[in-house]
Tab-separated table of C-alpha atoms and ligand atoms in Angstrom:
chain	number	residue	atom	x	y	z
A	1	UNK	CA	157.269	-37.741	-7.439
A	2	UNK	CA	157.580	-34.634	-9.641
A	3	UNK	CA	154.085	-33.088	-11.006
A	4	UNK	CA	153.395	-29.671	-12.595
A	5	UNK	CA	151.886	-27.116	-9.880
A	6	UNK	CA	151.804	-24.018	-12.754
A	7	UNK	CA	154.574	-22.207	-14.736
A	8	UNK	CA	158.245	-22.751	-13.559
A	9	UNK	CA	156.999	-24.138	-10.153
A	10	UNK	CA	156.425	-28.301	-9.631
A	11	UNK	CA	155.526	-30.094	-6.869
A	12	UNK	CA	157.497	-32.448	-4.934
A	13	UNK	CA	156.107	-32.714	-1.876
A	14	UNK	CA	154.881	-35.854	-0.308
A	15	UNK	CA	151.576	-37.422	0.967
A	16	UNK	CA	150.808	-39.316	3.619
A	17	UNK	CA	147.210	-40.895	3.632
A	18	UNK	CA	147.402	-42.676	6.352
A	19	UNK	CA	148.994	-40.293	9.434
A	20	UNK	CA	146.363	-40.690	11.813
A	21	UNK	CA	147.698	-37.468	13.998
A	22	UNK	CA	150.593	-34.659	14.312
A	23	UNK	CA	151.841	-32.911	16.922
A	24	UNK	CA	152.410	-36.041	18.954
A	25	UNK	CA	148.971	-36.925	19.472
A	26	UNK	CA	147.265	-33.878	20.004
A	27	UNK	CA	145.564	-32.626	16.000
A	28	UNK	CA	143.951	-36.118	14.859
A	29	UNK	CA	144.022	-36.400	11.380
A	30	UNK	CA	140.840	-37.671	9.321
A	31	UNK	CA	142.392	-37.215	6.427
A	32	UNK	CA	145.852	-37.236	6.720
A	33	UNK	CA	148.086	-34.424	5.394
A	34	UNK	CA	150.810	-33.845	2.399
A	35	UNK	CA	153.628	-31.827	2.895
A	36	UNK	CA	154.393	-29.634	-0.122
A	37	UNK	CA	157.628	-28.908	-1.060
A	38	UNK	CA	158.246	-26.750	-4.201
A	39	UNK	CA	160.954	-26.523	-7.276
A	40	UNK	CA	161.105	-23.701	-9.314
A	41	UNK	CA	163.225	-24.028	-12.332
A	42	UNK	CA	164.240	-21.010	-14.081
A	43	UNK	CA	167.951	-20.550	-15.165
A	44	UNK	CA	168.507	-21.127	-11.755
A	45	UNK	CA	167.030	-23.534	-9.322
A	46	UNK	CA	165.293	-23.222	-6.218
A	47	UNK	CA	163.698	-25.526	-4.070
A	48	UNK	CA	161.249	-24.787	-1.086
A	49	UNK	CA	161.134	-26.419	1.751
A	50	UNK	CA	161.241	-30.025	2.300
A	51	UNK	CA	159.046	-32.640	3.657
A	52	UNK	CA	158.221	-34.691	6.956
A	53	UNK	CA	161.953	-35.967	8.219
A	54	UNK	CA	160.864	-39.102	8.300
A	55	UNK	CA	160.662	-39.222	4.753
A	56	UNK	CA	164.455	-37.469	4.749
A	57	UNK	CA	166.227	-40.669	2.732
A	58	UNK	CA	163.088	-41.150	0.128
A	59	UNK	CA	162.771	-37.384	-0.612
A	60	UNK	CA	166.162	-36.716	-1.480
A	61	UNK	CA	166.255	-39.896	-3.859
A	62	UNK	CA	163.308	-38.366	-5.313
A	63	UNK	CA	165.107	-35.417	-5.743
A	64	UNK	CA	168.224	-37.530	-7.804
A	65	UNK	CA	165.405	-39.232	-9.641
A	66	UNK	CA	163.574	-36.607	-11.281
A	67	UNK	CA	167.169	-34.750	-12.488
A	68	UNK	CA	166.667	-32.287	-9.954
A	69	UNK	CA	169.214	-32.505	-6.963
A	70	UNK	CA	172.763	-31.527	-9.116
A	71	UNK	CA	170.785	-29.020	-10.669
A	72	UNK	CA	169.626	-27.467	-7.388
A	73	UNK	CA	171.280	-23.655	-6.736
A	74	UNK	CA	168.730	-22.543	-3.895
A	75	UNK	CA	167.181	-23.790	-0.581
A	76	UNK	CA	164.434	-21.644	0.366
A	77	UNK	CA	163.829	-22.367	4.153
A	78	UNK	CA	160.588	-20.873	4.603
A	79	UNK	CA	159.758	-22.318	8.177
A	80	UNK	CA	162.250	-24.943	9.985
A	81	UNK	CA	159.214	-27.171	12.030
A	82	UNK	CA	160.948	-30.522	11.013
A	83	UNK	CA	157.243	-31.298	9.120
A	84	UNK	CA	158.994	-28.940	6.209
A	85	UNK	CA	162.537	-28.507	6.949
A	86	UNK	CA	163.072	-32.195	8.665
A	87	UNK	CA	165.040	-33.052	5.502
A	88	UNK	CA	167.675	-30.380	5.384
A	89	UNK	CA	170.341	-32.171	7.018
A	90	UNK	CA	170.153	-35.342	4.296
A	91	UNK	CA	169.745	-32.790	1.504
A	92	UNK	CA	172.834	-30.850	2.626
A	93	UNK	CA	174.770	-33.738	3.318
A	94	UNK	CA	174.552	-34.949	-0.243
A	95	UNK	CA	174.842	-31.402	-1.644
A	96	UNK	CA	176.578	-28.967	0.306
A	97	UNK	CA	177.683	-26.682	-1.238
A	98	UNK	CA	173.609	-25.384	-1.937
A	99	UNK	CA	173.086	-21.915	-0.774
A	100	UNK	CA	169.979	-21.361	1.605
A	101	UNK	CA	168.028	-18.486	1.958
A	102	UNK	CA	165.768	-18.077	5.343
A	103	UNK	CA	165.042	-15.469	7.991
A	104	UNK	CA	167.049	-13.765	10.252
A	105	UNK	CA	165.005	-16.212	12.692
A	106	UNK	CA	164.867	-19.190	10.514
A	107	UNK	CA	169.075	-19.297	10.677
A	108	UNK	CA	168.257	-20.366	14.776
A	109	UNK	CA	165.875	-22.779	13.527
A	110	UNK	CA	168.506	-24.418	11.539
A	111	UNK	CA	170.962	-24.136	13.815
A	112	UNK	CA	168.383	-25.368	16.466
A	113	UNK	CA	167.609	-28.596	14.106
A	114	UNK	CA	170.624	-29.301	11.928
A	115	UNK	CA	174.574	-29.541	12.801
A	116	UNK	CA	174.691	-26.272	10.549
A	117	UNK	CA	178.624	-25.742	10.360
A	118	UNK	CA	179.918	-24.618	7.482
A	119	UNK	CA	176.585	-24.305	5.589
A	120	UNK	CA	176.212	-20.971	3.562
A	121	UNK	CA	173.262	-19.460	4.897
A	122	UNK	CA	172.099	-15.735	3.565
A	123	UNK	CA	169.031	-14.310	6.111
A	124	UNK	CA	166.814	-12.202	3.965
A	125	UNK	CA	163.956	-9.385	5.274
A	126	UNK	CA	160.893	-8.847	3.892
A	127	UNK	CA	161.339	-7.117	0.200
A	128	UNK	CA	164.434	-8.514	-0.337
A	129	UNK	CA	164.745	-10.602	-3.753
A	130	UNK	CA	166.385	-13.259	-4.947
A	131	UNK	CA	167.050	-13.729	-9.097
A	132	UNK	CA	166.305	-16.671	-10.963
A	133	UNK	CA	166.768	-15.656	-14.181
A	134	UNK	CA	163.330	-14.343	-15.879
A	135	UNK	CA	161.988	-14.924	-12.830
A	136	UNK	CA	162.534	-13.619	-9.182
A	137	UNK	CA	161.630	-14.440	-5.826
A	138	UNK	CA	160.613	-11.832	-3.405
A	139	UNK	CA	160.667	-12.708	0.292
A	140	UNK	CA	158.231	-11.989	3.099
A	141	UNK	CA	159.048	-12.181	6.699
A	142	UNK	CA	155.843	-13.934	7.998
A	143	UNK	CA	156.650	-14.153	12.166
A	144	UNK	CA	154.772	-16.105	14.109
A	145	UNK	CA	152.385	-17.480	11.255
A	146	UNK	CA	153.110	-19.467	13.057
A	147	UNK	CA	156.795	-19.498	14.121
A	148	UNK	CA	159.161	-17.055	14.458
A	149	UNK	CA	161.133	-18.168	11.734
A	150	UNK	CA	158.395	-18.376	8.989
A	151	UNK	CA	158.524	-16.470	5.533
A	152	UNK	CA	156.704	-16.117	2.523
A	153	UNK	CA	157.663	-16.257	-0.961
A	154	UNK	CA	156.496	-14.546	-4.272
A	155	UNK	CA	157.549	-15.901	-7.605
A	156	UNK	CA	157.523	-12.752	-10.359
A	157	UNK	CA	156.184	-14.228	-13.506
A	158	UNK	CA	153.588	-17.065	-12.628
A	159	UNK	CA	152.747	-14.851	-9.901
A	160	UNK	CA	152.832	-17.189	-6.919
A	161	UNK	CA	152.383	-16.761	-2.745
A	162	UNK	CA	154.089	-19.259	-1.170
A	163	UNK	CA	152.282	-19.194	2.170
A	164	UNK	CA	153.835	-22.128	4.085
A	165	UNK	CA	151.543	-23.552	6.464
A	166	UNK	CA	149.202	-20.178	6.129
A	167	UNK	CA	146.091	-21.318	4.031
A	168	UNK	CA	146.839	-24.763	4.950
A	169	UNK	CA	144.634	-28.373	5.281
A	170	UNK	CA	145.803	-31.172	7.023
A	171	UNK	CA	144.247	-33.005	4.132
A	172	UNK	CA	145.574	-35.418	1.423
A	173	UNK	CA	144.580	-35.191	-1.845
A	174	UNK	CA	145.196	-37.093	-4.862
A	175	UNK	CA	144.520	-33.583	-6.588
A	176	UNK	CA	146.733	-30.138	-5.865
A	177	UNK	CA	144.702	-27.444	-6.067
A	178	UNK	CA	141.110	-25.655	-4.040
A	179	UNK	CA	138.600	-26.416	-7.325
A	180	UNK	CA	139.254	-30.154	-7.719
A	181	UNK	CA	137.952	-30.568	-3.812
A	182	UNK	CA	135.319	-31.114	-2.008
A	183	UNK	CA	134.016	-27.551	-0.942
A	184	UNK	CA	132.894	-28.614	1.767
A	185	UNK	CA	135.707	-30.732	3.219
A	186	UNK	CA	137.634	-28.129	1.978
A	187	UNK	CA	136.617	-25.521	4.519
A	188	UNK	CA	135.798	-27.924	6.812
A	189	UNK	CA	139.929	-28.641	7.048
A	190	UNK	CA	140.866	-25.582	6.465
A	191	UNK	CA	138.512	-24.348	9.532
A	192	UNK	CA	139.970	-26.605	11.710
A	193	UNK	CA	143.922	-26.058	10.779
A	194	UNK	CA	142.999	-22.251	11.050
A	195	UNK	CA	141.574	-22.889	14.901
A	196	UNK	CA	144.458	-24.878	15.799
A	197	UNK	CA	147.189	-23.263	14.127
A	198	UNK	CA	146.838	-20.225	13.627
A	199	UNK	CA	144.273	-18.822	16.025
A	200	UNK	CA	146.338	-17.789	18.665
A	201	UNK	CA	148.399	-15.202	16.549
A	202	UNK	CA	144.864	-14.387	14.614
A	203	UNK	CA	146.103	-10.374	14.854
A	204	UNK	CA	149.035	-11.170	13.087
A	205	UNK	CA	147.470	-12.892	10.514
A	206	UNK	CA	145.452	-10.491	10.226
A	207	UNK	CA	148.281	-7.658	9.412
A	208	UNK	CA	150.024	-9.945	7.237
A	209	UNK	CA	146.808	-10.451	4.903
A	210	UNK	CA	146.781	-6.809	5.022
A	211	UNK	CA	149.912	-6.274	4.309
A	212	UNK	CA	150.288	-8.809	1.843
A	213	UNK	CA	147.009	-7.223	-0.176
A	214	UNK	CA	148.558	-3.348	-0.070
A	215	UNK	CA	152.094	-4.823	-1.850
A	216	UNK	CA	151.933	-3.897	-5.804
A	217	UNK	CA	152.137	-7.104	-7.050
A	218	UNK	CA	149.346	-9.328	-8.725
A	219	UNK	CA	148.924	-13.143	-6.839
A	220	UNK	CA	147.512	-16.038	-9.090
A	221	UNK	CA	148.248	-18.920	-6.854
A	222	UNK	CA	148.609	-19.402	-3.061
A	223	UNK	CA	150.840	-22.325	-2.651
A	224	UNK	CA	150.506	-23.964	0.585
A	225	UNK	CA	152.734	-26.158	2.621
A	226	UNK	CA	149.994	-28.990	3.535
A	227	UNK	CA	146.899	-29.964	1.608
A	228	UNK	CA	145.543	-28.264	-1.617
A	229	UNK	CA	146.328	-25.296	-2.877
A	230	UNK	CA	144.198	-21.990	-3.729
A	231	UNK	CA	143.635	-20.560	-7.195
A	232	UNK	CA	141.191	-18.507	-9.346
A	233	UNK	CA	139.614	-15.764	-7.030
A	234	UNK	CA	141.533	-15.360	-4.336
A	235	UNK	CA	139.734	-12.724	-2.352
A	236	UNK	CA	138.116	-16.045	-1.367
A	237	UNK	CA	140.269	-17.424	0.585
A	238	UNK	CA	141.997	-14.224	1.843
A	239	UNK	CA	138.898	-12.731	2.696
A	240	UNK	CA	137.400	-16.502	4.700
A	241	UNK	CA	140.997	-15.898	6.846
A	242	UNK	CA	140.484	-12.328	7.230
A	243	UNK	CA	136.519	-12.888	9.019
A	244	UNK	CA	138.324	-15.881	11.121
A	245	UNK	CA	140.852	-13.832	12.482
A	246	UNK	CA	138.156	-10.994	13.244
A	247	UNK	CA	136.745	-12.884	16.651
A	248	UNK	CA	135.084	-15.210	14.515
A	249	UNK	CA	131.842	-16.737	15.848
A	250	UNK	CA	128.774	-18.209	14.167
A	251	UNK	CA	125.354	-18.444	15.452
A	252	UNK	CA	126.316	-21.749	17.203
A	253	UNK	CA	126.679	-23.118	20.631
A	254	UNK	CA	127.709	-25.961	21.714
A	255	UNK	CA	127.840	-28.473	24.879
A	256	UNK	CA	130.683	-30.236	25.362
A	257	UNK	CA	131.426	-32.506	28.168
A	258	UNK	CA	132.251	-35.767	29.581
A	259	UNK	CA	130.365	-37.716	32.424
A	260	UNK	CA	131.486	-41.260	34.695
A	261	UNK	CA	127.620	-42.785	35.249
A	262	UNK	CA	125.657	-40.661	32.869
A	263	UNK	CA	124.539	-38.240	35.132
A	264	UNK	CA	125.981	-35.130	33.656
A	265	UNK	CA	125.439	-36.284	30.204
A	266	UNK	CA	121.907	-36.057	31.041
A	267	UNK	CA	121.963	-32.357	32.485
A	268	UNK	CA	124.500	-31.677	28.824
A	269	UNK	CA	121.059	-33.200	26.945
A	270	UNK	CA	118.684	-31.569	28.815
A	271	UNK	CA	120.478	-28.044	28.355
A	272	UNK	CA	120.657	-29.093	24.488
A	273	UNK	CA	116.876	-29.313	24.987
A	274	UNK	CA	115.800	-26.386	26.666
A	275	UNK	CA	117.678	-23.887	24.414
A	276	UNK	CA	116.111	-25.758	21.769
A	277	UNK	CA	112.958	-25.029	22.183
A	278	UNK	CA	113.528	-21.138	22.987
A	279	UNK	CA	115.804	-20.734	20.055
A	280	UNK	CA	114.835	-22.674	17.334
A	281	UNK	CA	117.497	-20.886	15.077
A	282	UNK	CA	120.510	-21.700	16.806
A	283	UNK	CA	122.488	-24.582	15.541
A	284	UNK	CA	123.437	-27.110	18.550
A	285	UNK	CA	126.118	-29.392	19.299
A	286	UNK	CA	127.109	-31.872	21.348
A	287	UNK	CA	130.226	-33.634	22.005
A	288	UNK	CA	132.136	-36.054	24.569
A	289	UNK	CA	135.508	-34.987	24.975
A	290	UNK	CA	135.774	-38.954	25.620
A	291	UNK	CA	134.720	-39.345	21.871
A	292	UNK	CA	135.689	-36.736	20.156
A	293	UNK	CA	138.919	-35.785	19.276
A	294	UNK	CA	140.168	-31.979	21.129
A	295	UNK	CA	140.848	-30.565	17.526
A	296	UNK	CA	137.397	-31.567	16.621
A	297	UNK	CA	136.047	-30.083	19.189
A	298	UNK	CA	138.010	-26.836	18.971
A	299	UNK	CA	136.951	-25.995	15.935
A	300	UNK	CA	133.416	-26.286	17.224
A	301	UNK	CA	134.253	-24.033	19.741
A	302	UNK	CA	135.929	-22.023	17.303
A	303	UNK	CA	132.617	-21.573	15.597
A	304	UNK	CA	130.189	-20.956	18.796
A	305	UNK	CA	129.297	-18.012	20.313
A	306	UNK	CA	128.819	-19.837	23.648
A	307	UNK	CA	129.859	-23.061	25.035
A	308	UNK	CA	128.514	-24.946	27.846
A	309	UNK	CA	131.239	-26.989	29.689
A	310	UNK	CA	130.042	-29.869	32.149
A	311	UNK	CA	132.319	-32.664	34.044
A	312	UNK	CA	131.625	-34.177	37.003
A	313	UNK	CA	133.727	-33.736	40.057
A	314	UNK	CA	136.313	-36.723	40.396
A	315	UNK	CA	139.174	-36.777	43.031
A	316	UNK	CA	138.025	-33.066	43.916
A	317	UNK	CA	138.573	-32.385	40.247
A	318	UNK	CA	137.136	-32.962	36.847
A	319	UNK	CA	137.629	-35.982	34.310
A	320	UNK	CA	141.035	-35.867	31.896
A	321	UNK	CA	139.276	-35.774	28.733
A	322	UNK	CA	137.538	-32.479	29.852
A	323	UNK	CA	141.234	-30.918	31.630
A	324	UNK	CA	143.140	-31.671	28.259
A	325	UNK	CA	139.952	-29.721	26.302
A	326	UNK	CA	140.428	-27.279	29.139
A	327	UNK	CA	143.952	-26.432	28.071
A	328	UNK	CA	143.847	-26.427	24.272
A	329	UNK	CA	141.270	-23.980	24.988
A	330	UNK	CA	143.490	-21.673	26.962
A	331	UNK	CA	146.552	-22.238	24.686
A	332	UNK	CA	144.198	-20.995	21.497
A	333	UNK	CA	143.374	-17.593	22.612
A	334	UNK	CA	139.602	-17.701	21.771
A	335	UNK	CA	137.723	-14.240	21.450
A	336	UNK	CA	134.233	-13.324	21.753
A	337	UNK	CA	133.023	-16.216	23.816
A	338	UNK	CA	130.367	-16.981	26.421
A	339	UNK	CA	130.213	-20.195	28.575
A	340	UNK	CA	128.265	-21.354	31.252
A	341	UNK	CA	129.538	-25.001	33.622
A	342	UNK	CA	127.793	-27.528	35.057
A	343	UNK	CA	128.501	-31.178	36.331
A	344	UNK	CA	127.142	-33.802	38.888
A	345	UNK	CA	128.667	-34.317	42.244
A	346	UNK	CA	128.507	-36.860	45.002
A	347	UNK	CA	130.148	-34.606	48.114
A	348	UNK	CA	132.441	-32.275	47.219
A	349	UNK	CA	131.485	-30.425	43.995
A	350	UNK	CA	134.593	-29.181	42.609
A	351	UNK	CA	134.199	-29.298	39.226
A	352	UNK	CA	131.978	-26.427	37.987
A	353	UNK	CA	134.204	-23.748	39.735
A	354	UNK	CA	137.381	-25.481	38.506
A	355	UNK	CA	135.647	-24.940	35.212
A	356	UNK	CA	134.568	-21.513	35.279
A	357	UNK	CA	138.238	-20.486	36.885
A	358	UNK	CA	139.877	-22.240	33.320
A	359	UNK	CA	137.413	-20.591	31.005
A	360	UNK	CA	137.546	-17.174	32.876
A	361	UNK	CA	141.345	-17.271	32.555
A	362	UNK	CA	140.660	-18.127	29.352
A	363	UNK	CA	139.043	-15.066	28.342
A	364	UNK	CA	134.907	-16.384	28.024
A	365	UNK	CA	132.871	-14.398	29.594
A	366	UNK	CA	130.202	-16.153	31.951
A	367	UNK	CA	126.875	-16.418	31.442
A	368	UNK	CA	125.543	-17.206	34.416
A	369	UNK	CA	126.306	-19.542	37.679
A	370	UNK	CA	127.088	-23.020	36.755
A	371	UNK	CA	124.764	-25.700	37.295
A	372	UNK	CA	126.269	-28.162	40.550
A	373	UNK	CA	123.492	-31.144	40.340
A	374	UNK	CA	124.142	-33.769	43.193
A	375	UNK	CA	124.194	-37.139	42.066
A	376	UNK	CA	122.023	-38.099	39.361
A	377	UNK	CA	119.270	-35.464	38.231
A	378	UNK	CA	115.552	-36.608	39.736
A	379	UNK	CA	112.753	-34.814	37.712
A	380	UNK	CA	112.899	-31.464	39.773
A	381	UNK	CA	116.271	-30.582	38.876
A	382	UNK	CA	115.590	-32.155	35.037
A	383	UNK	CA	113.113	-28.814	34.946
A	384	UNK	CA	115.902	-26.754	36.743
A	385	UNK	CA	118.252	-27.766	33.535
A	386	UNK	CA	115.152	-27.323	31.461
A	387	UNK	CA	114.714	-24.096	32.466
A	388	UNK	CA	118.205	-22.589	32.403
A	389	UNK	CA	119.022	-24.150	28.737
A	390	UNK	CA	115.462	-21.704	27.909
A	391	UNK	CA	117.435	-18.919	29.689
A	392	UNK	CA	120.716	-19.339	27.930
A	393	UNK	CA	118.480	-20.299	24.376
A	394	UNK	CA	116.790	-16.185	24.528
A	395	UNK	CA	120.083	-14.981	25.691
A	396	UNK	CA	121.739	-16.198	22.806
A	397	UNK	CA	119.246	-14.791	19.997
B	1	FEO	FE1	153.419	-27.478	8.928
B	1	FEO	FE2	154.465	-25.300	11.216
B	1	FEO	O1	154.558	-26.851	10.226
């Protein structure tokens, strides 16, 4: 389906309400996620990326439907991750002779994805332009935001940033742009896809704001490859990346663990508790990595300024749910954290220092000794928790 983003530029992207997760199974999706694929027509034609490849056969039709696929002159190949370019080999096959534009990198992400012979493929740099007529694309090496082969686009004239998964949602919309949304769902998404995205190359980002805000040239849109797109002041947006990327933390912490007979759920609550009533202000979560989904709770963590990170010991270990958090933590590069552990044992009492060695490798900085409570907590070491969740609530005003 064809539908007017602004200017020369349409939409033709696709949405998929129902996705329940991407990335195999590892970012749930509460709201499921478009892919947004661009055409700008101008005396020439360019399109922008493509959609999920599942969808290969139905976007292309699409394509021939709206009067757009014999008219087509340019694929822009902003990023290859087959989410975006998982249609290229259908839309080549059934017009091949279309000239694609992509980075130096993004020509090994084809070549990577697609049988690629023959295909006319120009690699562009950053400042390099491409005419459409009145109009003119400007390109923007973008590596690492968040693959090597990802670029940005600016169309002269309506004055668009085509920021490919940068700014993104996982979020499906019946609406395309940032002010016909929930606000708050809004950032909520757009938190979340920042934390597991884009975290781990947060100084990049960073320098590619920057350098994006020193270029002479006047941005109206931001046009995103998933979920809505941004509009009307746009220091908003650029500035909510810029604090994220800046070792973001809120006055938050939160307890996240998981527990076999209840017992360490009960030192999590009591720690919840204690802090509680020494630090009224603080804004306290907990979550079961047995309920809650990792991405969910990453962008929790995302948010804290501390964590506290209990399992208890099982097969001189600790439980799945809390190893899998363990390593999406370490594979997002978190800055500016604290953490304490803790976890029931029967004998052996592995878990907390299996903990602490993760998180420490991790880069959090620890607050104290964990808390190793044998079997389930009797009143006496319910006060112990007590107390320490007090000590961590004043160290964290
Ligand atoms: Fe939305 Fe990096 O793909």
């Amino acid at each position: 389906m064809k539908r007017h983003f602004t200017g020369n530029v349409y939409w033709v992207g696709k949405t998929e309400w129902e996705l329940n997760s991407t990335h195999s199974t590892a970012f749930k999706l509460h709201r499921g996620t478009s892919y947004n694929a661009y055409v700008v027509e101008d005396e020439k034609m360019a399109l922008l990326d493509t959609v999920r490849g599942q969808h290969h056969e139905e976007f292309v039709d699409n394509l021939a439907a709206e009067g757009i696929l014999d008219r087509l002159d340019y694929y822009i190949a902003q990023h290859l991750e087959p989410d975006h370019g998982g249609c290229l080999t259908e839309l080549m096959r059934r017009r091949p002779d279309l000239k694609i534009y992509c980075s130096p990198a993004g020509r090994r992400s084809i070549a990577g994805y697609h049988d690629s012979e023959g295909w006319d493929i120009t690699e562009v740099k950053t400042g390099e332009t491409l005419s459409l007529g009145e109009k003119d694309l400007t390109f923007i090496e973008a590596p690492m935001l968040h693959w090597p082969d990802t670029m940005f686009s600016f169309l002269s004239g309506d004055n668009v940033l085509f920021s490919n998964d940068g700014f993104g949602q996982h979020y499906a919309s019946e609406y395309l742009w940032s002010d016909e949304v929930d606000p708050a769902e809004l950032r909520e998404e757009a938190l979340k896809y920042f934390t597991c995205i884009l975290n781990p190359f947060a100084p990049m980002v960073k320098n590619k704001i920057e350098e994006i805000q020193a270029m002479d040239i006047t941005i109206e849109a931001i046009a995103t490859s998933h979920g809505v797109s941004w509009r009307g002041d746009l220091s908003i947006p650029m500035n909510m990346y810029l604090e994220w990327c800046d070792a973001y933390q809120e006055n938050q912490v939160t307890v996240v663990y998981d527990s076999m007979w209840s017992s360490t759920r009960e030192i999590a609550e009591e720690l919840a508790y204690g802090i509680r009533e020494d630090n009224h202000d603080i804004c306290i979560k907990i979550m079961s990595t047995a309920k809650y989904a990792e991405n969910d709770i990453m962008a929790e963590v995302f948010k804290s300024k501390a964590i506290l990170v209990g399992s208890p010991t099982i097969n001189s270990g600790i439980l799945p749910s809390m190893a899998a958090a363990l390593e999406e933590i370490r594979g997002l590069r978190f800055k500016n954290k604290k953490f304490m552990a803790f976890g029931s044992y029967g004998w052996s009492g592995e878990a907390v220092p299996m903990i602490e060695e993760k998180l420490e490798a991790a880069g959090f900085d620890k607050m104290r000794d964990g808390l190793r409570m044998q079997w389930q907590p009797n009143q006496a070491a319910r006060e112990e928790v007590h107390a320490v969740g007090k000590e961590i609530g004043a160290a964290l005003k």
